[in-house]
Each structure stands twice: as C-alpha cells, then as structure tokens.
PDB file of C-alpha atoms in Angstrom:
ATOM      1  CA  MET G   1     143.866  54.595 120.756  1.00 69.00           C
ATOM      2  CA  ALA G   2     142.980  57.548 122.975  1.00 74.00           C
ATOM      3  CA  GLU G   3     140.097  58.387 120.698  1.00 78.00           C
ATOM      4  CA  HIS G   4     138.823  54.887 121.047  1.00 78.00           C
ATOM      5  CA  ARG G   5     138.971  55.138 124.902  1.00 79.00           C
ATOM      6  CA  THR G   6     137.141  58.489 124.752  1.00 82.00           C
ATOM      7  CA  MET G   7     134.477  56.961 122.654  1.00 86.00           C
ATOM      8  CA  GLN G   8     134.197  54.020 124.953  1.00 89.00           C
ATOM      9  CA  ARG G   9     134.193  56.185 128.036  1.00 90.00           C
ATOM     10  CA  GLY G  10     131.361  58.288 126.283  1.00 91.00           C
ATOM     11  CA  ALA G  11     129.343  55.235 125.570  1.00 93.00           C
ATOM     12  CA  LEU G  12     129.626  54.222 129.283  1.00 94.00           C
ATOM     13  CA  LEU G  13     128.340  57.463 130.494  1.00 94.00           C
ATOM     14  CA  ASP G  14     125.605  57.440 128.021  1.00 93.00           C
ATOM     15  CA  ALA G  15     124.602  54.028 129.201  1.00 94.00           C
ATOM     16  CA  ALA G  16     124.756  55.160 132.759  1.00 92.00           C
ATOM     17  CA  ARG G  17     122.434  58.029 131.873  1.00 90.00           C
ATOM     18  CA  THR G  18     119.850  55.627 130.388  1.00 90.00           C
ATOM     19  CA  LEU G  19     120.184  53.143 133.385  1.00 90.00           C
ATOM     20  CA  LEU G  20     119.728  55.927 135.853  1.00 86.00           C
ATOM     21  CA  SER G  21     116.805  57.620 133.998  1.00 81.00           C
ATOM     22  CA  GLU G  22     115.140  54.193 133.702  1.00 82.00           C
ATOM     23  CA  GLY G  23     115.790  52.759 137.107  1.00 83.00           C
ATOM     24  CA  GLY G  24     117.504  55.136 139.455  1.00 78.00           C
ATOM     25  CA  THR G  25     120.759  54.456 141.113  1.00 79.00           C
ATOM     26  CA  GLU G  26     119.949  50.893 141.971  1.00 84.00           C
ATOM     27  CA  ALA G  27     119.902  50.229 138.200  1.00 89.00           C
ATOM     28  CA  LEU G  28     123.372  51.531 137.617  1.00 89.00           C
ATOM     29  CA  THR G  29     125.503  48.418 138.058  1.00 92.00           C
ATOM     30  CA  PHE G  30     128.768  47.256 136.107  1.00 93.00           C
ATOM     31  CA  PRO G  31     127.105  44.242 134.792  1.00 95.00           C
ATOM     32  CA  ALA G  32     124.349  46.471 133.331  1.00 95.00           C
ATOM     33  CA  LEU G  33     126.862  48.853 132.062  1.00 95.00           C
ATOM     34  CA  ALA G  34     128.828  46.077 130.464  1.00 95.00           C
ATOM     35  CA  GLU G  35     125.618  44.652 128.857  1.00 95.00           C
ATOM     36  CA  ARG G  36     124.419  47.983 127.519  1.00 94.00           C
ATOM     37  CA  THR G  37     127.834  48.877 125.859  1.00 94.00           C
ATOM     38  CA  GLY G  38     128.746  45.319 124.766  1.00 94.00           C
ATOM     39  CA  LEU G  39     132.025  45.733 126.844  1.00 92.00           C
ATOM     40  CA  ALA G  40     133.333  43.030 129.071  1.00 91.00           C
ATOM     41  CA  ARG G  41     132.812  43.600 132.771  1.00 90.00           C
ATOM     42  CA  SER G  42     136.436  43.779 133.342  1.00 90.00           C
ATOM     43  CA  SER G  43     136.707  46.518 130.702  1.00 90.00           C
ATOM     44  CA  VAL G  44     134.111  48.599 132.540  1.00 93.00           C
ATOM     45  CA  TYR G  45     136.546  48.582 135.615  1.00 92.00           C
ATOM     46  CA  GLU G  46     139.406  49.916 133.326  1.00 92.00           C
ATOM     47  CA  TYR G  47     137.466  53.152 132.840  1.00 92.00           C
ATOM     48  CA  PHE G  48     135.666  53.420 136.366  1.00 92.00           C
ATOM     49  CA  ARG G  49     136.968  51.932 139.566  1.00 90.00           C
ATOM     50  CA  SER G  50     133.401  52.139 141.268  1.00 87.00           C
ATOM     51  CA  ARG G  51     129.815  53.101 140.728  1.00 85.00           C
ATOM     52  CA  ALA G  52     130.649  56.216 142.642  1.00 82.00           C
ATOM     53  CA  ALA G  53     133.322  57.056 140.076  1.00 86.00           C
ATOM     54  CA  VAL G  54     130.673  56.715 137.318  1.00 89.00           C
ATOM     55  CA  VAL G  55     128.162  58.967 139.233  1.00 84.00           C
ATOM     56  CA  GLU G  56     130.990  61.486 139.915  1.00 82.00           C
ATOM     57  CA  GLU G  57     131.894  61.732 136.194  1.00 87.00           C
ATOM     58  CA  LEU G  58     128.309  62.230 135.156  1.00 85.00           C
ATOM     59  CA  CYS G  59     127.992  64.944 137.813  1.00 80.00           C
ATOM     60  CA  ALA G  60     131.181  66.797 136.388  1.00 82.00           C
ATOM     61  CA  VAL G  61     129.790  66.400 132.812  1.00 85.00           C
ATOM     62  CA  ASP G  62     126.001  66.811 133.061  1.00 83.00           C
ATOM     63  CA  PHE G  63     125.324  69.083 135.998  1.00 81.00           C
ATOM     64  CA  PRO G  64     127.300  72.126 134.619  1.00 83.00           C
ATOM     65  CA  VAL G  65     125.382  71.834 131.176  1.00 85.00           C
ATOM     66  CA  TRP G  66     122.106  71.504 132.861  1.00 84.00           C
ATOM     67  CA  ALA G  67     122.860  74.462 135.197  1.00 86.00           C
ATOM     68  CA  ALA G  68     124.049  76.573 132.153  1.00 88.00           C
ATOM     69  CA  GLU G  69     120.757  75.922 130.494  1.00 91.00           C
ATOM     70  CA  VAL G  70     118.797  77.294 133.368  1.00 92.00           C
ATOM     71  CA  GLU G  71     121.395  80.231 133.896  1.00 91.00           C
ATOM     72  CA  ALA G  72     120.915  81.230 130.310  1.00 95.00           C
ATOM     73  CA  ALA G  73     117.131  81.073 130.561  1.00 96.00           C
ATOM     74  CA  MET G  74     117.269  83.242 133.660  1.00 95.00           C
ATOM     75  CA  GLU G  75     119.739  85.757 131.992  1.00 95.00           C
ATOM     76  CA  ARG G  76     117.209  86.200 129.046  1.00 97.00           C
ATOM     77  CA  ALA G  77     114.644  87.551 131.565  1.00 96.00           C
ATOM     78  CA  ASP G  78     114.629  91.279 132.278  1.00 95.00           C
ATOM     79  CA  THR G  79     112.965  91.400 135.497  1.00 96.00           C
ATOM     80  CA  PRO G  80     113.645  89.824 138.988  1.00 95.00           C
ATOM     81  CA  ALA G  81     110.273  87.918 138.917  1.00 94.00           C
ATOM     82  CA  GLY G  82     111.070  86.877 135.189  1.00 96.00           C
ATOM     83  CA  LYS G  83     114.293  85.364 136.394  1.00 95.00           C
ATOM     84  CA  ILE G  84     112.351  83.365 139.051  1.00 95.00           C
ATOM     85  CA  GLU G  85     109.893  82.320 136.493  1.00 96.00           C
ATOM     86  CA  ALA G  86     112.576  81.320 134.069  1.00 96.00           C
ATOM     87  CA  TYR G  87     114.343  79.385 136.900  1.00 94.00           C
ATOM     88  CA  VAL G  88     111.178  77.258 137.463  1.00 94.00           C
ATOM     89  CA  ARG G  89     110.113  76.858 133.951  1.00 95.00           C
ATOM     90  CA  GLN G  90     113.568  75.823 132.472  1.00 94.00           C
ATOM     91  CA  GLN G  91     114.149  73.210 135.206  1.00 90.00           C
ATOM     92  CA  LEU G  92     110.597  71.755 134.424  1.00 91.00           C
ATOM     93  CA  ALA G  93     111.188  72.149 130.758  1.00 90.00           C
ATOM     94  CA  LEU G  94     114.242  69.756 131.115  1.00 85.00           C
ATOM     95  CA  VAL G  95     112.262  67.002 132.775  1.00 81.00           C
ATOM     96  CA  GLY G  96     111.968  64.738 129.713  1.00 73.00           C
ATOM     97  CA  ASP G  97     115.768  64.970 128.989  1.00 75.00           C
ATOM     98  CA  ARG G  98     117.650  61.812 129.841  1.00 70.00           C
ATOM     99  CA  ARG G  99     120.550  63.914 131.153  1.00 72.00           C
ATOM    100  CA  HIS G 100     118.116  65.718 133.514  1.00 71.00           C
ATOM    101  CA  ARG G 101     116.554  62.368 134.569  1.00 71.00           C
ATOM    102  CA  ALA G 102     119.959  61.009 135.456  1.00 73.00           C
ATOM    103  CA  VAL G 103     120.777  64.106 137.422  1.00 70.00           C
ATOM    104  CA  VAL G 104     117.483  63.778 139.479  1.00 69.00           C
ATOM    105  CA  ALA G 105     118.382  60.118 139.948  1.00 70.00           C
ATOM    106  CA  ILE G 106     121.785  61.007 141.107  1.00 70.00           C
ATOM    107  CA  SER G 107     120.425  63.868 143.419  1.00 68.00           C
ATOM    108  CA  ALA G 108     118.028  61.331 145.070  1.00 64.00           C
ATOM    109  CA  GLY G 109     120.639  58.648 145.502  1.00 66.00           C
ATOM    110  CA  GLU G 110     123.686  58.402 148.069  1.00 63.00           C
ATOM    111  CA  LEU G 111     126.421  60.485 146.848  1.00 68.00           C
ATOM    112  CA  ASP G 112     130.052  60.322 147.933  1.00 72.00           C
ATOM    113  CA  PRO G 113     131.560  63.729 149.103  1.00 78.00           C
ATOM    114  CA  SER G 114     133.372  64.318 145.830  1.00 74.00           C
ATOM    115  CA  ALA G 115     130.164  63.889 143.670  1.00 72.00           C
ATOM    116  CA  ARG G 116     128.293  66.205 146.178  1.00 74.00           C
ATOM    117  CA  GLU G 117     130.809  68.830 145.853  1.00 78.00           C
ATOM    118  CA  LYS G 118     130.544  68.877 142.032  1.00 73.00           C
ATOM    119  CA  ILE G 119     126.814  69.247 142.269  1.00 73.00           C
ATOM    120  CA  ARG G 120     127.149  72.072 144.834  1.00 74.00           C
ATOM    121  CA  ALA G 121     129.501  73.986 142.590  1.00 75.00           C
ATOM    122  CA  ALA G 122     127.275  73.664 139.652  1.00 71.00           C
ATOM    123  CA  HIS G 123     124.232  74.607 141.623  1.00 74.00           C
ATOM    124  CA  GLY G 124     126.249  77.441 143.246  1.00 76.00           C
ATOM    125  CA  GLY G 125     125.877  79.856 140.338  1.00 76.00           C
ATOM    126  CA  LEU G 126     122.209  79.229 139.982  1.00 80.00           C
ATOM    127  CA  VAL G 127     121.525  79.645 143.773  1.00 81.00           C
ATOM    128  CA  ALA G 128     123.538  82.984 143.400  1.00 84.00           C
ATOM    129  CA  MET G 129     121.338  84.230 140.634  1.00 86.00           C
ATOM    130  CA  VAL G 130     118.076  83.206 142.284  1.00 91.00           C
ATOM    131  CA  GLY G 131     119.541  84.989 145.447  1.00 91.00           C
ATOM    132  CA  GLU G 132     120.126  88.304 143.515  1.00 92.00           C
ATOM    133  CA  ALA G 133     116.730  88.100 141.963  1.00 93.00           C
ATOM    134  CA  LEU G 134     115.057  87.550 145.421  1.00 93.00           C
ATOM    135  CA  VAL G 135     117.160  90.397 146.910  1.00 94.00           C
ATOM    136  CA  ALA G 136     115.921  92.541 144.155  1.00 93.00           C
ATOM    137  CA  LEU G 137     112.226  91.552 145.154  1.00 91.00           C
ATOM    138  CA  GLY G 138     112.977  92.754 148.612  1.00 90.00           C
ATOM    139  CA  HIS G 139     113.491  89.372 150.386  1.00 88.00           C
ATOM    140  CA  GLU G 140     115.322  89.578 153.780  1.00 90.00           C
ATOM    141  CA  GLN G 141     116.167  85.716 153.552  1.00 92.00           C
ATOM    142  CA  PRO G 142     117.105  85.057 150.110  1.00 91.00           C
ATOM    143  CA  ARG G 143     119.043  81.977 150.771  1.00 88.00           C
ATOM    144  CA  LEU G 144     116.245  80.171 152.741  1.00 90.00           C
ATOM    145  CA  THR G 145     113.617  81.448 150.141  1.00 91.00           C
ATOM    146  CA  ALA G 146     115.794  79.924 147.320  1.00 90.00           C
ATOM    147  CA  MET G 147     115.949  76.519 149.054  1.00 87.00           C
ATOM    148  CA  LEU G 148     112.191  76.627 149.524  1.00 89.00           C
ATOM    149  CA  LEU G 149     111.763  77.558 145.923  1.00 91.00           C
ATOM    150  CA  GLN G 150     113.888  74.650 144.803  1.00 87.00           C
ATOM    151  CA  GLY G 151     111.706  72.435 146.905  1.00 88.00           C
ATOM    152  CA  VAL G 152     108.716  73.543 144.972  1.00 92.00           C
ATOM    153  CA  VAL G 153     110.680  72.735 141.769  1.00 90.00           C
ATOM    154  CA  ASP G 154     111.697  69.330 142.803  1.00 85.00           C
ATOM    155  CA  ALA G 155     108.069  68.494 143.976  1.00 89.00           C
ATOM    156  CA  ALA G 156     106.855  69.521 140.535  1.00 92.00           C
ATOM    157  CA  VAL G 157     109.787  67.525 138.728  1.00 85.00           C
ATOM    158  CA  ARG G 158     108.756  64.336 140.626  1.00 82.00           C
ATOM    159  CA  ARG G 159     105.119  64.958 139.743  1.00 87.00           C
ATOM    160  CA  ILE G 160     105.881  65.266 136.059  1.00 85.00           C
ATOM    161  CA  GLU G 161     108.266  62.169 136.291  1.00 78.00           C
ATOM    162  CA  LEU G 162     105.516  60.054 137.946  1.00 78.00           C
ATOM    163  CA  GLY G 163     103.237  60.756 135.117  1.00 76.00           C
ATOM    164  CA  ALA G 164     100.616  62.307 137.558  1.00 72.00           C
ATOM    165  CA  ALA G 165      97.053  62.785 136.520  1.00 82.00           C
ATOM    166  CA  GLU G 166      97.741  66.578 135.616  1.00 85.00           C
ATOM    167  CA  GLU G 167      99.329  67.527 132.222  1.00 89.00           C
ATOM    168  CA  PRO G 168     102.984  68.490 132.625  1.00 88.00           C
ATOM    169  CA  GLY G 169     102.048  72.116 131.451  1.00 91.00           C
ATOM    170  CA  ARG G 170      99.490  72.310 134.255  1.00 94.00           C
ATOM    171  CA  ILE G 171     102.155  71.240 136.704  1.00 93.00           C
ATOM    172  CA  THR G 172     104.434  73.702 135.485  1.00 94.00           C
ATOM    173  CA  GLU G 173     102.026  76.459 135.468  1.00 96.00           C
ATOM    174  CA  ALA G 174     101.077  75.656 139.134  1.00 95.00           C
ATOM    175  CA  ALA G 175     104.676  75.627 140.313  1.00 95.00           C
ATOM    176  CA  VAL G 176     105.309  78.964 138.567  1.00 95.00           C
ATOM    177  CA  THR G 177     102.264  80.557 140.197  1.00 95.00           C
ATOM    178  CA  MET G 178     103.288  79.258 143.535  1.00 92.00           C
ATOM    179  CA  ALA G 179     106.910  80.342 143.043  1.00 91.00           C
ATOM    180  CA  LEU G 180     105.944  83.856 142.031  1.00 91.00           C
ATOM    181  CA  ARG G 181     103.178  84.308 144.618  1.00 88.00           C
ATOM    182  CA  GLY G 182     105.443  82.741 147.317  1.00 80.00           C
ATOM    183  CA  VAL G 183     108.504  84.718 146.431  1.00 63.00           C
ATOM    184  CA  ARG G 184     106.714  88.026 146.685  1.00 62.00           C
ATOM    185  CA  GLY G 185     106.847  87.539 150.556  1.00 52.00           C
TER     186      GLY G 185
END
C-alpha cells in the first residue's frame, strides 16, 4: 500500500512538473492534476492539501538535484573564472529539462514562505561557491556581484525559453562572455 501511495505521489509530482513547464503556475490546478494522473480530484487532496503544498514538495525534491548538477559542474572547473563559466553554462544547459522549467515557473510564481525557504537553502550552496570564486577573482562585493550574475543567467534562461531569434548556443556564449567580462570587475 505504501509503495502504491509513493508511486501515485510521484505521478502527481511528475504531472505538476509538466503542467508548470507547459503553462506556468496558473496551469497547476487540482483538476488538471487529477486529469493528468487519472486520479479523482478528491484523491489529489489526499496527497496534497493545497497547490502551495505541491509547489513546496517540488522545491524540496527538484531544487537540490538541480543545484547539485550546477555545483558538480563548478567543482570540475579548476580556476575561479572556470567556476563562474560552469555556473552559467550548466544552468543554461538545463533549460530544456522539464524539472528546470518547473523550477523556473515556480521561481516566477508566488511562493509561500516555506517553499521560498527550501529554494533559498538549495541556492545557498551555489551562491557560496560563486562567492568564493568571486573573492578569488578579487571582488570586493561578491554577494552583490553573485546576485547580478544570476540576473544575467535568468535573462538568458528566459530568452532561450521564449525561443528567441538567436540559437540557444549563441545566447549561452553571450551570457558566458558577459559574465566573465563583468565579473573581472
């Protein structure tokens, strides 16, 4: 029985990822979850008491995985500039991934404090790694620079997601160039 519940919970989270990646937070509704999974709407409420609870669970499950992939890419780089480049490239490489698209949709949406805290915790390790790389590059304001760097990444993510005129590869290269020139200070 517990295994069946775990499978259904997993199916609901997977449906939520799809709905978020296709239509943003507005698309994530209990009727839509019920329809996608073949469960009765009342059954969806047995697993999650609210939309916020679904989002919170996705944050708890997906954000750490996504952050770990970016961290791993940064750890493979052997110079501070290489770590910054890996930080930008890996985030942009994950754009097509449904988990990442769900994460982006969640970030853009209204979050309750608990979900926001889970995201902050997952992001914390990344921001610390970026901060260390920026300090090594001689930055006097590593935290501010890290936030601005993430702004460049977020803008590039949106550009790729929108299917902009430029190739995703060109958008990535432009973001990397901007990041590396910008972080040199």
